[in-house]
CSV table of C-alpha atoms in Angstrom, one decimal:
chain,number,residue,atom,x,y,z
M,283,MET,CA,51.4,-30.6,-22.4
M,284,SER,CA,49.4,-32.2,-19.7
M,285,GLU,CA,47.9,-30.3,-16.8
M,286,ARG,CA,50.0,-32.4,-14.4
M,287,ASN,CA,53.3,-31.4,-16.2
M,288,GLU,CA,52.3,-27.8,-16.3
M,289,ARG,CA,51.8,-27.9,-12.5
M,290,PHE,CA,55.2,-29.5,-12.1
M,291,ILE,CA,57.0,-26.9,-14.2
M,292,ALA,CA,55.4,-24.2,-12.2
M,293,VAL,CA,57.0,-25.5,-9.0
M,294,PRO,CA,59.9,-23.3,-8.0
M,295,ALA,CA,63.3,-24.9,-7.7
M,296,THR,CA,63.3,-24.5,-3.9
M,297,GLU,CA,60.2,-26.8,-3.8
M,298,THR,CA,61.4,-29.5,-6.2
M,299,VAL,CA,62.4,-33.0,-5.2
M,300,ARG,CA,65.8,-34.5,-5.8
M,301,PRO,CA,65.3,-38.2,-6.7
M,302,ASP,CA,68.9,-39.0,-5.6
M,303,TRP,CA,68.0,-37.9,-2.1
M,304,ALA,CA,64.9,-40.0,-1.9
M,305,GLU,CA,66.3,-42.4,0.7
M,306,ILE,CA,67.9,-40.0,3.2
M,307,ASP,CA,65.9,-41.6,6.0
M,308,ARG,CA,68.0,-44.8,5.4
M,309,LEU,CA,71.3,-43.1,5.7
M,310,PRO,CA,73.5,-43.4,8.8
M,311,THR,CA,73.2,-40.3,10.9
M,312,VAL,CA,76.7,-39.0,10.1
M,313,GLU,CA,76.1,-39.5,6.4
M,314,LEU,CA,72.8,-37.6,6.6
M,315,LEU,CA,74.5,-34.7,8.4
M,316,ARG,CA,77.4,-34.8,5.9
M,317,LEU,CA,74.9,-34.5,3.0
M,318,MET,CA,73.2,-31.6,4.6
M,319,ASN,CA,76.5,-29.9,5.5
M,320,THR,CA,77.7,-30.3,1.9
M,321,GLU,CA,74.6,-28.7,0.6
M,322,ASP,CA,74.9,-25.9,3.1
M,323,ARG,CA,78.3,-25.1,1.7
M,324,THR,CA,76.7,-24.1,-1.6
M,325,VAL,CA,74.8,-21.2,0.0
M,326,PRO,CA,77.6,-18.6,0.5
M,327,ALA,CA,78.6,-19.1,-3.2
M,328,ALA,CA,75.0,-18.5,-4.3
M,329,VAL,CA,74.9,-15.3,-2.2
M,330,ALA,CA,78.3,-14.3,-3.7
M,331,GLY,CA,76.7,-14.3,-7.1
M,332,GLU,CA,74.3,-11.6,-6.0
M,333,LEU,CA,76.8,-9.2,-4.3
M,334,GLU,CA,76.5,-6.6,-7.0
M,335,ARG,CA,72.8,-6.4,-6.6
M,336,ILE,CA,73.0,-6.5,-2.8
M,337,ALA,CA,75.5,-3.6,-3.0
M,338,ALA,CA,73.0,-1.6,-5.1
M,339,VAL,CA,70.4,-2.2,-2.4
M,340,VAL,CA,72.7,-1.2,0.4
M,341,ASP,CA,73.6,2.1,-1.3
M,342,ALA,CA,70.0,2.9,-2.1
M,343,VAL,CA,68.8,2.1,1.4
M,344,ALA,CA,71.7,4.0,3.1
M,345,ALA,CA,71.0,7.1,1.0
M,346,ARG,CA,67.4,7.1,2.1
M,347,MET,CA,68.1,6.3,5.7
M,348,ALA,CA,70.5,9.2,5.7
M,349,ARG,CA,67.5,11.4,4.9
M,350,GLY,CA,65.5,9.9,7.9
M,351,GLY,CA,64.0,6.9,6.1
M,352,ARG,CA,63.2,3.6,7.6
M,353,LEU,CA,64.1,0.0,6.5
M,354,VAL,CA,61.1,-2.4,6.6
M,355,TYR,CA,61.2,-6.2,6.1
M,356,ALA,CA,58.1,-8.1,5.1
M,357,GLY,CA,57.7,-11.9,5.0
M,358,ALA,CA,55.7,-14.9,6.1
M,359,GLY,CA,56.8,-17.9,8.1
M,360,THR,CA,60.6,-18.4,8.2
M,361,ALA,CA,61.3,-15.4,5.9
M,362,GLY,CA,59.2,-13.2,8.1
M,363,ARG,CA,60.9,-14.4,11.3
M,364,LEU,CA,64.3,-13.7,9.8
M,365,GLY,CA,63.3,-10.2,8.9
M,366,VAL,CA,62.0,-9.6,12.5
M,367,LEU,CA,65.2,-11.1,13.9
M,368,ASP,CA,67.4,-8.7,11.8
M,369,ALA,CA,65.2,-5.8,12.8
M,370,VAL,CA,65.3,-6.4,16.5
M,371,GLU,CA,69.1,-6.9,16.5
M,372,CYS,CA,69.7,-3.4,15.1
M,373,PRO,CA,69.0,-1.4,18.3
M,374,PRO,CA,71.4,-3.2,20.5
M,375,THR,CA,74.1,-3.6,17.8
M,376,PHE,CA,73.9,-0.2,16.2
M,377,GLY,CA,72.1,2.0,18.8
M,378,THR,CA,69.2,2.6,16.4
M,379,ASP,CA,65.7,3.7,17.3
M,380,PRO,CA,63.5,0.6,17.3
M,381,ALA,CA,61.3,2.3,14.7
M,382,LEU,CA,64.2,2.7,12.2
M,383,VAL,CA,64.3,-1.0,11.2
M,384,VAL,CA,61.0,-2.8,11.3
M,385,GLY,CA,60.0,-6.4,10.7
M,386,LEU,CA,56.5,-7.2,9.4
M,387,ILE,CA,55.4,-10.9,9.5
M,388,ALA,CA,52.2,-12.3,8.2
M,389,GLY,CA,50.0,-12.9,11.3
M,390,GLY,CA,51.7,-10.3,13.4
M,391,SER,CA,53.8,-10.8,16.6
M,392,PRO,CA,52.1,-14.2,17.5
M,393,ALA,CA,53.5,-15.6,14.3
M,394,VAL,CA,57.1,-15.1,15.4
M,395,THR,CA,56.8,-18.0,18.0
M,396,ALA,CA,53.8,-20.0,16.6
M,397,ALA,CA,53.1,-21.0,13.0
M,398,ALA,CA,50.4,-19.0,11.3
M,399,GLU,CA,50.5,-20.7,7.9
M,400,GLY,CA,47.2,-19.3,6.6
M,401,ALA,CA,48.3,-15.8,7.2
M,402,GLU,CA,50.8,-15.9,4.3
M,403,ASP,CA,47.9,-15.8,1.8
M,404,ARG,CA,46.2,-12.8,3.4
M,405,THR,CA,47.1,-9.9,1.1
M,406,ASP,CA,44.7,-7.7,3.1
M,407,LEU,CA,46.9,-8.2,6.2
M,408,ALA,CA,49.9,-7.1,4.2
M,409,GLU,CA,48.2,-4.0,2.9
M,410,ALA,CA,47.0,-3.1,6.4
M,411,ASP,CA,50.4,-3.6,7.9
M,412,VAL,CA,52.1,-1.4,5.3
M,413,ALA,CA,49.4,1.3,5.6
M,414,ALA,CA,49.9,1.4,9.4
M,415,LEU,CA,53.5,2.5,8.8
M,416,ALA,CA,52.6,5.4,6.6
M,417,LEU,CA,55.6,4.9,4.3
M,418,THR,CA,57.2,7.8,2.4
M,419,PRO,CA,59.7,8.0,-0.5
M,420,ALA,CA,62.5,8.0,2.1
M,421,ASP,CA,61.6,4.5,3.3
M,422,THR,CA,62.5,1.1,1.9
M,423,LEU,CA,60.5,-2.1,2.1
M,424,VAL,CA,62.2,-5.5,1.5
M,425,GLY,CA,59.9,-8.3,0.7
M,426,ILE,CA,61.3,-11.7,1.6
M,427,SER,CA,60.1,-15.1,0.2
M,428,ALA,CA,62.0,-18.3,-0.7
M,429,SER,CA,59.7,-19.1,-3.6
M,430,GLY,CA,59.3,-15.5,-4.6
M,431,ARG,CA,55.6,-15.8,-5.0
M,432,THR,CA,54.2,-15.7,-1.4
M,433,PRO,CA,51.2,-13.4,-1.4
M,434,TYR,CA,51.9,-11.5,1.8
M,435,PRO,CA,55.4,-10.1,0.9
M,436,LEU,CA,54.2,-9.6,-2.7
M,437,ALA,CA,51.2,-7.5,-1.5
M,438,ALA,CA,53.5,-5.6,0.9
M,439,VAL,CA,55.9,-4.7,-1.9
M,440,ARG,CA,53.1,-3.5,-4.1
M,441,ALA,CA,51.5,-1.5,-1.3
M,442,ALA,CA,54.9,0.1,-0.4
M,443,ARG,CA,55.6,0.9,-4.0
M,444,ALA,CA,52.2,2.6,-4.4
M,445,ALA,CA,53.1,4.7,-1.3
M,446,GLY,CA,56.3,5.9,-3.1
M,447,ALA,CA,58.8,3.8,-1.0
M,448,LEU,CA,61.7,2.0,-2.5
M,449,THR,CA,61.0,-1.7,-2.8
M,450,VAL,CA,63.3,-4.7,-2.9
M,451,GLY,CA,62.4,-8.3,-3.6
M,452,LEU,CA,64.6,-11.0,-1.9
M,453,ALA,CA,63.9,-14.5,-3.3
M,454,CYS,CA,65.6,-17.8,-3.7
M,455,ASN,CA,64.5,-18.5,-7.2
M,456,ARG,CA,65.3,-16.8,-10.5
M,457,GLY,CA,62.6,-15.0,-12.4
M,458,SER,CA,60.5,-14.5,-9.3
M,459,ALA,CA,57.3,-12.5,-9.1
M,460,LEU,CA,58.6,-10.8,-6.0
M,461,ALA,CA,61.7,-9.4,-7.7
M,462,ALA,CA,59.6,-8.4,-10.7
M,463,ALA,CA,57.2,-6.5,-8.5
M,464,ALA,CA,60.0,-4.6,-6.8
M,465,GLU,CA,62.3,-1.9,-8.1
M,466,LEU,CA,65.4,-3.8,-7.0
M,467,GLY,CA,65.7,-7.6,-6.9
M,468,VAL,CA,68.0,-10.1,-5.2
M,469,GLU,CA,67.5,-13.7,-6.3
M,470,VAL,CA,69.8,-16.2,-4.5
M,471,GLU,CA,69.4,-19.5,-6.3
M,472,VAL,CA,69.9,-22.3,-3.7
M,473,GLY,CA,68.2,-25.1,-5.6
M,474,PRO,CA,66.2,-28.0,-4.0
M,475,GLU,CA,66.4,-28.6,-0.3
M,476,VAL,CA,67.7,-31.9,1.1
M,477,LEU,CA,64.3,-32.2,2.8
M,478,ALA,CA,62.1,-31.3,-0.2
M,479,GLY,CA,60.3,-28.0,0.3
M,480,SER,CA,61.7,-27.2,3.7
M,481,THR,CA,62.9,-23.8,2.8
M,482,ARG,CA,64.0,-23.0,6.4
M,483,LEU,CA,67.2,-24.9,5.4
M,484,LYS,CA,69.3,-23.6,2.5
M,485,ALA,CA,66.8,-20.8,1.5
M,486,GLY,CA,66.6,-19.7,5.1
M,487,SER,CA,70.4,-19.6,5.5
M,488,ALA,CA,70.7,-17.6,2.3
M,489,GLN,CA,68.1,-15.1,3.4
M,490,LYS,CA,69.9,-14.7,6.8
M,491,LEU,CA,73.2,-14.1,5.1
M,492,VAL,CA,71.7,-11.5,2.8
M,493,LEU,CA,70.0,-9.7,5.6
M,494,ASN,CA,73.3,-9.8,7.6
M,495,LEU,CA,75.0,-8.2,4.6
M,496,LEU,CA,72.3,-5.6,4.0
M,497,SER,CA,71.7,-4.2,7.5
M,498,THR,CA,75.4,-4.4,8.6
M,499,ALA,CA,76.7,-2.7,5.4
M,500,VAL,CA,73.9,0.0,5.6
M,501,MET,CA,74.9,0.8,9.2
M,502,VAL,CA,78.6,1.0,8.2
M,503,ARG,CA,77.7,3.4,5.4
M,504,LEU,CA,75.7,5.5,7.9
M,505,GLY,CA,78.7,5.8,10.3
M,506,ARG,CA,77.3,3.5,12.9
M,507,THR,CA,80.6,1.8,13.2
M,508,TYR,CA,84.2,2.9,13.6
M,509,GLY,CA,86.4,0.5,11.6
M,510,ASN,CA,85.0,-2.8,12.6
M,511,LEU,CA,84.0,-1.7,16.1
M,512,MET,CA,80.3,-1.5,17.2
M,513,VAL,CA,80.7,2.0,18.7
M,514,ASP,CA,76.9,2.6,18.7
M,515,LEU,CA,75.9,-0.5,20.7
M,516,ARG,CA,73.5,0.0,23.6
M,517,ALA,CA,75.2,-1.2,26.8
M,518,THR,CA,72.1,-2.5,28.5
M,519,ASN,CA,73.5,-5.4,30.4
M,520,ASP,CA,76.8,-6.5,32.1
M,521,LYS,CA,78.0,-8.3,28.9
M,522,LEU,CA,77.4,-5.2,26.7
M,523,ARG,CA,78.9,-2.9,29.3
M,524,ASP,CA,82.1,-5.0,29.3
M,525,ARG,CA,82.0,-5.0,25.5
M,526,ALA,CA,81.7,-1.2,25.5
M,527,ARG,CA,84.8,-0.9,27.7
M,528,ARG,CA,86.7,-3.3,25.3
M,529,ILE,CA,85.6,-1.3,22.3
M,530,VAL,CA,86.8,2.0,23.8
M,531,ALA,CA,90.1,0.4,24.8
M,532,GLU,CA,90.6,-1.0,21.3
M,533,ALA,CA,89.8,2.4,19.7
M,534,THR,CA,91.8,4.6,22.0
M,535,GLY,CA,94.5,2.5,23.8
M,536,ALA,CA,93.5,4.3,27.0
M,537,ASP,CA,93.9,2.7,30.4
M,538,GLY,CA,91.0,1.3,32.4
M,539,THR,CA,90.6,4.2,34.7
M,540,ALA,CA,90.4,6.7,31.9
M,541,ILE,CA,88.0,4.5,30.0
M,542,ASP,CA,85.7,4.1,33.0
M,543,ARG,CA,85.8,7.9,33.6
M,544,ALA,CA,84.9,8.6,30.0
M,545,LEU,CA,82.1,6.1,29.8
M,546,THR,CA,80.6,7.5,33.1
M,547,ALA,CA,80.8,11.0,31.8
M,548,THR,CA,79.1,10.1,28.5
M,549,GLY,CA,76.4,8.0,30.0
M,550,GLY,CA,77.9,4.8,28.8
M,551,ARG,CA,78.0,5.8,25.1
M,552,ALA,CA,81.1,4.2,23.6
M,553,LYS,CA,81.3,6.5,20.6
M,554,ASP,CA,81.2,9.7,22.7
M,555,ALA,CA,83.8,8.2,25.1
M,556,ILE,CA,86.1,7.4,22.2
M,557,LEU,CA,85.9,10.9,20.8
M,558,SER,CA,86.3,12.4,24.3
M,559,LEU,CA,89.5,10.4,24.8
M,560,LEU,CA,91.0,10.7,21.3
M,561,ALA,CA,90.2,14.4,20.9
M,562,ASP,CA,90.8,15.3,24.6
M,563,VAL,CA,87.4,17.0,24.9
M,564,ASP,CA,84.7,16.8,27.6
M,565,ALA,CA,81.5,14.8,27.2
M,566,PRO,CA,79.2,17.7,26.2
M,567,THR,CA,81.7,18.8,23.5
M,568,ALA,CA,82.0,15.2,22.2
M,569,ALA,CA,78.2,15.0,22.0
M,570,ARG,CA,78.0,18.3,20.1
M,571,LEU,CA,80.7,17.3,17.7
M,572,LEU,CA,79.0,14.0,16.9
M,573,LYS,CA,75.7,15.7,16.4
M,574,ALA,CA,77.3,18.1,14.0
M,575,SER,CA,78.8,15.2,12.1
M,576,ASP,CA,75.6,13.1,11.9
M,577,GLY,CA,77.0,10.7,14.3
M,578,ARG,CA,80.0,9.8,12.2
M,579,LEU,CA,83.0,9.4,14.5
M,580,ARG,CA,85.7,9.8,11.8
M,581,GLU,CA,84.2,13.0,10.6
M,582,ALA,CA,83.9,14.3,14.2
M,583,LEU,CA,87.6,13.5,14.7
M,584,ARG,CA,88.6,15.4,11.6
M,585,HIS,CA,86.8,18.5,13.0
M,586,THR,CA,89.0,18.3,16.2
M,587,GLY,CA,92.3,18.1,14.3
M,588,PRO,CA,94.9,20.8,14.1
């Protein structure tokens, strides 16, 4: 076998070129968009094929976070930015401490808004970033890479595993080095991109869907929701304050005056206000019951029953 053919075989599916798409630049705009949209539709099905593995990750992460552990994402480029995005959305959505879900990206914070392509090869940066977190066995680190062989997340996974943390490899190719290096692997096969090698497309969409599933399901398991309501959201602006009122109204059926009174008494905390209204207890009692129930509203309500 020639050296050229060996190099071709080594290219992951997400980097390969589809010959039948070689003339997309000659397509009418609507046909180009239709082709891309058709390919995008394959992504949810690819994610669905990994749901059992994702569920195993969710349960393992939730068990560790219930003991005070953290969830850490590590990636480079698009994968790193998606991890950072998921991490920074957790505090306003679920009321978590910003240190509970952390996003590491090759090149640090500047790489979120400006490309730092060379940083993805810096295994030393990954090792330093992981060391700075002082991971423990209660923590989980998820390495994210479309190809599954990017040096930065690979090194992060290895360093986290050496520290005793649970490690997860999220890739978009089967048989990836990243999944092999981690204790748990999720490999969503999306195949070649319409624009060859542009893994911000289908691979990026797949990673975003998996991270959505992971963080949301973990928070549901931890009692950070009540049904499908974001009862732990942080009402830090007018939109979120209005959403908090709607959440309390949906959960309790109380009138506007009672809702405003409860939210004021609980410092704007929707979960406390719901418990206060449903159990007919004052704000301090609601806070005490929730603390005793590890923040789980359903459990706190059971403790107030007859």
